[in-house]
Amino acid sequence: MASLGPDRSDLIALLDFHAEAGVDIMLDETPHDRFTEADLAPPARETFGDTRRDVPSAPRPELRREPLPSRDATPEPRPAAPRTFGGSASAKPEEAAIDARAKAAETQSLEALEALLRDFEGCGLRFTAKNLVFADGNPAARVMFVGEAPGADEDRVGKPFMGRSGQLLDRMMAAVGLDRTSAYIANIVPWRPPGNRNPTPQEVAICRPFIERQIALVNPAILVCLGAPSTQTLTGTKDGILRARGRFFPYALPDGREIRALATLHPAYLLRQPVQKRLAWRDFRALRAALDATT
């Protein structure tokens, strides 16, 4: 018996025709004039969970706009930030160096010089270091050792040559009959540079008047410059340390007298280059001979 309804393939073909024509959804069984409906006011949207319809919308709050400041108005000054660790120098490097020289010349004792350094704000290293590393040893000693700048161990303790390089220096001094009771130890720069970097020329220039005054107040018979920065700063030579080491340079004191300054290798360099200890041993033997000749 033949089927009275449409064939399934015909229905599929009809759906394909509508799909190609753009009809992809059925809205209602009867047609609607959507253009007319667009002109009508839309019904109030139903609130989720609320069974009431045609709920009137709440009035919008009135927005208050503050008047913009005039361009000619003077802004209120902000309060100054409190001073904390990590501040900056109070003067330009050139001005700080001049100020350092004038203040250092006025000090008449090592205690006064140390107190001056504790309050000195012309060098930015003061604000990044933990401690002032002024000196160690005997101020009445006949020999004074001068290094470059403190490291992390020295910054923590507040005394020069406290780490591995200090232990090596102690052994080097002991080999020629010296120790910290018969020697005086200081640095060109009394504050540790961040990250153990080398001091900048500006930082050295600012701190140089202090170490020069420190040397004058100690008044040693022999000055020992540990490493190239100390040697070049105090003697004025441009030679590298391997060329300058083992030589005595004249060092002029403010009163016109001259003392002898011996250039030698820095203990930190010897820790990196142990084979060069033989050269340092020659220098320390020359130091011992010079000390014996001045007694």
CSV table of N, CA, C and O in Angstrom, one decimal, residues 53-129:
chain,number,residue,atom,x,y,z
A,53,ARG,N,5.9,40.5,36.5
A,53,ARG,CA,6.2,41.1,35.2
A,53,ARG,C,6.0,42.6,35.3
A,53,ARG,O,5.2,43.1,36.1
A,54,ASP,N,6.4,43.3,34.3
A,54,ASP,CA,6.3,44.7,34.2
A,54,ASP,C,6.7,45.4,35.4
A,54,ASP,O,6.0,46.3,36.0
A,55,VAL,N,7.9,45.1,35.9
A,55,VAL,CA,8.5,45.7,37.1
A,55,VAL,C,9.1,47.0,36.7
A,55,VAL,O,9.9,47.1,35.8
A,56,PRO,N,8.7,48.1,37.3
A,56,PRO,CA,9.2,49.4,36.9
A,56,PRO,C,10.7,49.5,37.3
A,56,PRO,O,11.1,49.0,38.3
A,57,SER,N,11.5,50.1,36.4
A,57,SER,CA,12.9,50.2,36.7
A,57,SER,C,13.2,51.3,37.7
A,57,SER,O,12.5,52.3,37.8
A,58,ALA,N,14.2,51.1,38.5
A,58,ALA,CA,14.6,52.1,39.6
A,58,ALA,C,15.2,53.3,38.9
A,58,ALA,O,15.9,53.2,37.9
A,59,PRO,N,14.9,54.4,39.5
A,59,PRO,CA,15.5,55.7,39.0
A,59,PRO,C,17.1,55.7,39.1
A,59,PRO,O,17.6,55.2,40.1
A,60,ARG,N,17.7,56.2,38.1
A,60,ARG,CA,19.2,56.2,38.2
A,60,ARG,C,19.7,57.3,39.1
A,60,ARG,O,19.1,58.4,39.1
A,61,PRO,N,20.7,57.0,39.9
A,61,PRO,CA,21.2,58.1,40.8
A,61,PRO,C,21.9,59.2,40.0
A,61,PRO,O,22.5,59.0,38.9
A,62,GLU,N,21.7,60.4,40.4
A,62,GLU,CA,22.3,61.6,39.8
A,62,GLU,C,23.8,61.6,40.0
A,62,GLU,O,24.3,61.5,41.1
A,63,LEU,N,24.5,61.7,38.9
A,63,LEU,CA,26.0,61.8,39.0
A,63,LEU,C,26.4,63.2,39.3
A,63,LEU,O,26.0,64.2,38.7
A,64,ARG,N,27.3,63.3,40.2
A,64,ARG,CA,27.9,64.6,40.6
A,64,ARG,C,29.3,64.8,40.1
A,64,ARG,O,30.2,63.9,40.4
A,65,ARG,N,29.6,65.8,39.3
A,65,ARG,CA,30.9,66.0,38.8
A,65,ARG,C,31.6,67.1,39.5
A,65,ARG,O,31.0,68.2,39.6
A,66,GLU,N,32.8,66.8,40.0
A,66,GLU,CA,33.6,67.8,40.7
A,66,GLU,C,34.2,68.8,39.6
A,66,GLU,O,34.6,68.3,38.6
A,67,PRO,N,34.2,70.0,39.9
A,67,PRO,CA,34.8,71.0,39.0
A,67,PRO,C,36.3,70.7,38.8
A,67,PRO,O,37.0,70.4,39.8
A,68,LEU,N,36.8,70.8,37.6
A,68,LEU,CA,38.2,70.7,37.3
A,68,LEU,C,39.0,71.8,37.8
A,68,LEU,O,38.5,73.0,37.8
A,69,PRO,N,40.2,71.6,38.3
A,69,PRO,CA,41.0,72.7,38.8
A,69,PRO,C,41.4,73.6,37.7
A,69,PRO,O,41.7,73.2,36.6
A,70,SER,N,41.6,74.9,38.0
A,70,SER,CA,42.0,75.8,37.0
A,70,SER,C,43.5,75.6,36.7
A,70,SER,O,44.3,75.2,37.5
A,71,ARG,N,43.8,76.0,35.5
A,71,ARG,CA,45.2,75.8,35.1
A,71,ARG,C,46.1,76.8,35.9
A,71,ARG,O,47.3,76.5,36.0
A,72,ASP,N,45.5,77.9,36.3
A,72,ASP,CA,46.3,78.9,37.0
A,72,ASP,C,46.4,78.6,38.5
A,72,ASP,O,47.2,79.3,39.2
A,73,ALA,N,45.7,77.6,39.0
A,73,ALA,CA,45.7,77.2,40.4
A,73,ALA,C,47.1,76.7,40.8
A,73,ALA,O,47.7,75.9,40.0
A,74,THR,N,47.6,77.0,41.9
A,74,THR,CA,48.9,76.5,42.4
A,74,THR,C,48.7,75.2,43.1
A,74,THR,O,47.9,75.1,44.0
A,75,PRO,N,49.4,74.1,42.6
A,75,PRO,CA,49.2,72.8,43.3
A,75,PRO,C,49.7,72.8,44.7
A,75,PRO,O,50.7,73.5,45.0
A,76,GLU,N,49.0,72.1,45.5
A,76,GLU,CA,49.5,72.0,46.9
A,76,GLU,C,50.8,71.2,47.0
A,76,GLU,O,50.9,70.2,46.4
A,77,PRO,N,51.7,71.7,47.8
A,77,PRO,CA,53.0,71.0,47.9
A,77,PRO,C,52.8,69.6,48.6
A,77,PRO,O,52.1,69.5,49.6
A,78,ARG,N,53.5,68.6,48.1
A,78,ARG,CA,53.5,67.3,48.7
A,78,ARG,C,54.4,67.3,49.9
A,78,ARG,O,55.5,67.9,49.9
A,79,PRO,N,54.1,66.5,50.9
A,79,PRO,CA,55.0,66.4,52.1
A,79,PRO,C,56.3,65.7,51.7
A,79,PRO,O,56.3,64.7,50.8
A,80,ALA,N,57.4,66.1,52.2
A,80,ALA,CA,58.7,65.5,51.8
A,80,ALA,C,58.8,64.1,52.3
A,80,ALA,O,58.3,63.7,53.4
A,81,ALA,N,59.3,63.2,51.5
A,81,ALA,CA,59.5,61.8,51.9
A,81,ALA,C,60.5,61.6,53.0
A,81,ALA,O,61.5,62.3,53.0
A,82,PRO,N,60.2,60.8,54.0
A,82,PRO,CA,61.1,60.6,55.1
A,82,PRO,C,62.5,60.0,54.6
A,82,PRO,O,62.5,59.2,53.6
A,83,ARG,N,63.5,60.4,55.2
A,83,ARG,CA,64.9,59.9,54.8
A,83,ARG,C,65.0,58.5,55.3
A,83,ARG,O,64.8,58.2,56.4
A,84,THR,N,65.5,57.6,54.4
A,84,THR,CA,65.6,56.2,54.7
A,84,THR,C,67.0,55.7,54.2
A,84,THR,O,67.7,56.4,53.5
A,85,PHE,N,67.3,54.4,54.5
A,85,PHE,CA,68.5,53.8,54.0
A,85,PHE,C,68.4,53.8,52.5
A,85,PHE,O,67.4,53.5,51.9
A,86,GLY,N,69.5,54.1,51.8
A,86,GLY,CA,69.5,54.2,50.4
A,86,GLY,C,69.4,55.6,49.9
A,86,GLY,O,69.0,55.8,48.7
A,87,GLY,N,69.7,56.6,50.7
A,87,GLY,CA,69.6,58.0,50.3
A,87,GLY,C,70.7,58.3,49.3
A,87,GLY,O,71.4,57.4,48.8
A,88,SER,N,70.9,59.6,49.0
A,88,SER,CA,71.9,60.0,48.1
A,88,SER,C,72.8,61.1,48.7
A,88,SER,O,72.5,61.6,49.7
A,89,ALA,N,73.9,61.3,48.0
A,89,ALA,CA,74.8,62.3,48.5
A,89,ALA,C,74.2,63.7,48.5
A,89,ALA,O,73.3,64.0,47.6
A,90,SER,N,74.6,64.5,49.4
A,90,SER,CA,74.0,65.8,49.5
A,90,SER,C,74.6,66.9,48.6
A,90,SER,O,74.2,68.0,48.6
A,91,ALA,N,75.7,66.6,47.8
A,91,ALA,CA,76.3,67.5,46.9
A,91,ALA,C,76.8,66.9,45.7
A,91,ALA,O,76.9,65.6,45.7
A,92,LYS,N,77.1,67.6,44.7
A,92,LYS,CA,77.8,67.1,43.5
A,92,LYS,C,79.2,66.6,43.8
A,92,LYS,O,79.8,67.1,44.8
A,93,PRO,N,79.7,65.6,43.0
A,93,PRO,CA,81.0,65.1,43.4
A,93,PRO,C,82.1,66.1,43.5
A,93,PRO,O,83.0,66.1,44.4
A,94,GLU,N,82.1,67.1,42.6
A,94,GLU,CA,83.2,68.2,42.7
A,94,GLU,C,83.1,69.0,43.9
A,94,GLU,O,84.0,69.2,44.6
A,95,GLU,N,81.8,69.3,44.3
A,95,GLU,CA,81.6,70.1,45.5
A,95,GLU,C,81.9,69.3,46.7
A,95,GLU,O,82.5,69.8,47.7
A,96,ALA,N,81.5,68.0,46.7
A,96,ALA,CA,81.8,67.1,47.8
A,96,ALA,C,83.3,66.9,48.1
A,96,ALA,O,83.7,66.9,49.2
A,97,ALA,N,84.1,66.8,47.0
A,97,ALA,CA,85.5,66.7,47.1
A,97,ALA,C,86.1,67.9,47.8
A,97,ALA,O,87.0,67.8,48.6
A,98,ILE,N,85.7,69.1,47.3
A,98,ILE,CA,86.2,70.3,47.9
A,98,ILE,C,85.8,70.4,49.4
A,98,ILE,O,86.7,70.8,50.3
A,99,ASP,N,84.6,70.1,49.7
A,99,ASP,CA,84.1,70.1,51.1
A,99,ASP,C,84.9,69.1,51.9
A,99,ASP,O,85.3,69.4,53.1
A,100,ALA,N,85.2,67.9,51.4
A,100,ALA,CA,85.9,66.9,52.1
A,100,ALA,C,87.3,67.3,52.4
A,100,ALA,O,87.8,67.1,53.6
A,101,ARG,N,88.0,68.0,51.5
A,101,ARG,CA,89.3,68.5,51.7
A,101,ARG,C,89.4,69.5,52.8
A,101,ARG,O,90.3,69.5,53.7
A,102,ALA,N,88.4,70.4,52.8
A,102,ALA,CA,88.4,71.5,53.8
A,102,ALA,C,88.1,70.9,55.2
A,102,ALA,O,88.7,71.3,56.2
A,103,LYS,N,87.2,70.0,55.3
A,103,LYS,CA,86.8,69.5,56.6
A,103,LYS,C,87.9,68.5,57.1
A,103,LYS,O,88.2,68.5,58.3
A,104,ALA,N,88.5,67.8,56.3
A,104,ALA,CA,89.6,66.8,56.7
A,104,ALA,C,90.8,67.6,57.2
A,104,ALA,O,91.4,67.2,58.2
A,105,ALA,N,91.1,68.7,56.6
A,105,ALA,CA,92.3,69.5,57.1
A,105,ALA,C,92.1,70.1,58.5
A,105,ALA,O,93.0,70.4,59.2
A,106,GLU,N,90.8,70.2,58.9
A,106,GLU,CA,90.5,70.8,60.2
A,106,GLU,C,90.7,69.8,61.4
A,106,GLU,O,90.8,70.2,62.5
A,107,THR,N,90.7,68.5,61.1
A,107,THR,CA,90.7,67.5,62.1
A,107,THR,C,92.1,67.4,62.7
A,107,THR,O,93.1,67.5,61.9
A,108,GLN,N,92.2,67.3,64.0
A,108,GLN,CA,93.5,67.2,64.7
A,108,GLN,C,93.8,65.9,65.3
A,108,GLN,O,94.8,65.7,66.0
A,109,SER,N,92.9,64.9,65.1
A,109,SER,CA,93.1,63.6,65.7
A,109,SER,C,92.4,62.6,64.9
A,109,SER,O,91.5,62.9,64.1
A,110,LEU,N,92.8,61.3,65.1
A,110,LEU,CA,92.1,60.2,64.4
A,110,LEU,C,90.6,60.1,64.8
A,110,LEU,O,89.8,59.8,64.0
A,111,GLU,N,90.4,60.3,66.1
A,111,GLU,CA,89.0,60.3,66.6
A,111,GLU,C,88.1,61.3,66.0
A,111,GLU,O,87.0,61.0,65.6
A,112,ALA,N,88.7,62.5,65.8
A,112,ALA,CA,87.9,63.6,65.2
A,112,ALA,C,87.7,63.3,63.7
A,112,ALA,O,86.6,63.6,63.2
A,113,LEU,N,88.7,62.7,63.0
A,113,LEU,CA,88.5,62.3,61.6
A,113,LEU,C,87.4,61.2,61.5
A,113,LEU,O,86.6,61.3,60.6
A,114,GLU,N,87.4,60.2,62.4
A,114,GLU,CA,86.4,59.2,62.3
A,114,GLU,C,85.0,59.7,62.5
A,114,GLU,O,84.1,59.4,61.9
A,115,ALA,N,84.9,60.6,63.5
A,115,ALA,CA,83.6,61.2,63.8
A,115,ALA,C,83.1,62.1,62.6
A,115,ALA,O,81.9,62.1,62.2
A,116,LEU,N,84.1,62.7,61.9
A,116,LEU,CA,83.7,63.5,60.7
A,116,LEU,C,83.2,62.6,59.6
A,116,LEU,O,82.2,62.9,59.0
A,117,LEU,N,83.8,61.4,59.4
A,117,LEU,CA,83.4,60.5,58.4
A,117,LEU,C,82.0,59.9,58.7
A,117,LEU,O,81.2,59.7,57.8
A,118,ARG,N,81.7,59.7,60.0
A,118,ARG,CA,80.4,59.2,60.3
A,118,ARG,C,79.3,60.1,60.0
A,118,ARG,O,78.2,59.7,59.7
A,119,ASP,N,79.6,61.4,60.0
A,119,ASP,CA,78.5,62.4,59.7
A,119,ASP,C,78.6,62.9,58.3
A,119,ASP,O,77.8,63.7,57.9
A,120,PHE,N,79.6,62.5,57.5
A,120,PHE,CA,79.8,63.1,56.2
A,120,PHE,C,78.8,62.5,55.2
A,120,PHE,O,78.6,61.3,55.2
A,121,GLU,N,78.1,63.4,54.5
A,121,GLU,CA,77.1,62.9,53.6
A,121,GLU,C,77.4,63.3,52.1
A,121,GLU,O,76.5,63.2,51.3
A,122,GLY,N,78.6,63.6,51.8
A,122,GLY,CA,79.0,64.0,50.5
A,122,GLY,C,79.3,62.8,49.6
A,122,GLY,O,79.3,63.0,48.4
A,123,CYS,N,79.4,61.6,50.1
A,123,CYS,CA,79.7,60.4,49.3
A,123,CYS,C,78.5,59.5,49.4
A,123,CYS,O,78.0,59.1,50.5
A,124,GLY,N,78.0,59.1,48.2
A,124,GLY,CA,76.8,58.2,48.2
A,124,GLY,C,77.0,56.8,48.7
A,124,GLY,O,76.0,56.2,49.1
A,125,LEU,N,78.3,56.4,48.8
A,125,LEU,CA,78.5,55.0,49.4
A,125,LEU,C,78.1,55.0,50.9
A,125,LEU,O,77.8,53.9,51.4
A,126,ARG,N,78.1,56.1,51.5
A,126,ARG,CA,77.7,56.1,52.9
A,126,ARG,C,76.3,55.6,53.1
A,126,ARG,O,75.9,55.0,54.1
A,127,PHE,N,75.4,55.8,52.1
A,127,PHE,CA,74.0,55.4,52.2
A,127,PHE,C,73.7,54.0,51.8
A,127,PHE,O,72.6,53.5,52.0
A,128,THR,N,74.7,53.3,51.2
A,128,THR,CA,74.5,51.9,50.8
A,128,THR,C,75.3,50.9,51.6
A,128,THR,O,75.0,49.7,51.6
A,129,ALA,N,76.3,51.4,52.4
A,129,ALA,CA,77.1,50.5,53.3
A,129,ALA,C,76.4,50.4,54.6
A,129,ALA,O,75.7,51.3,55.1
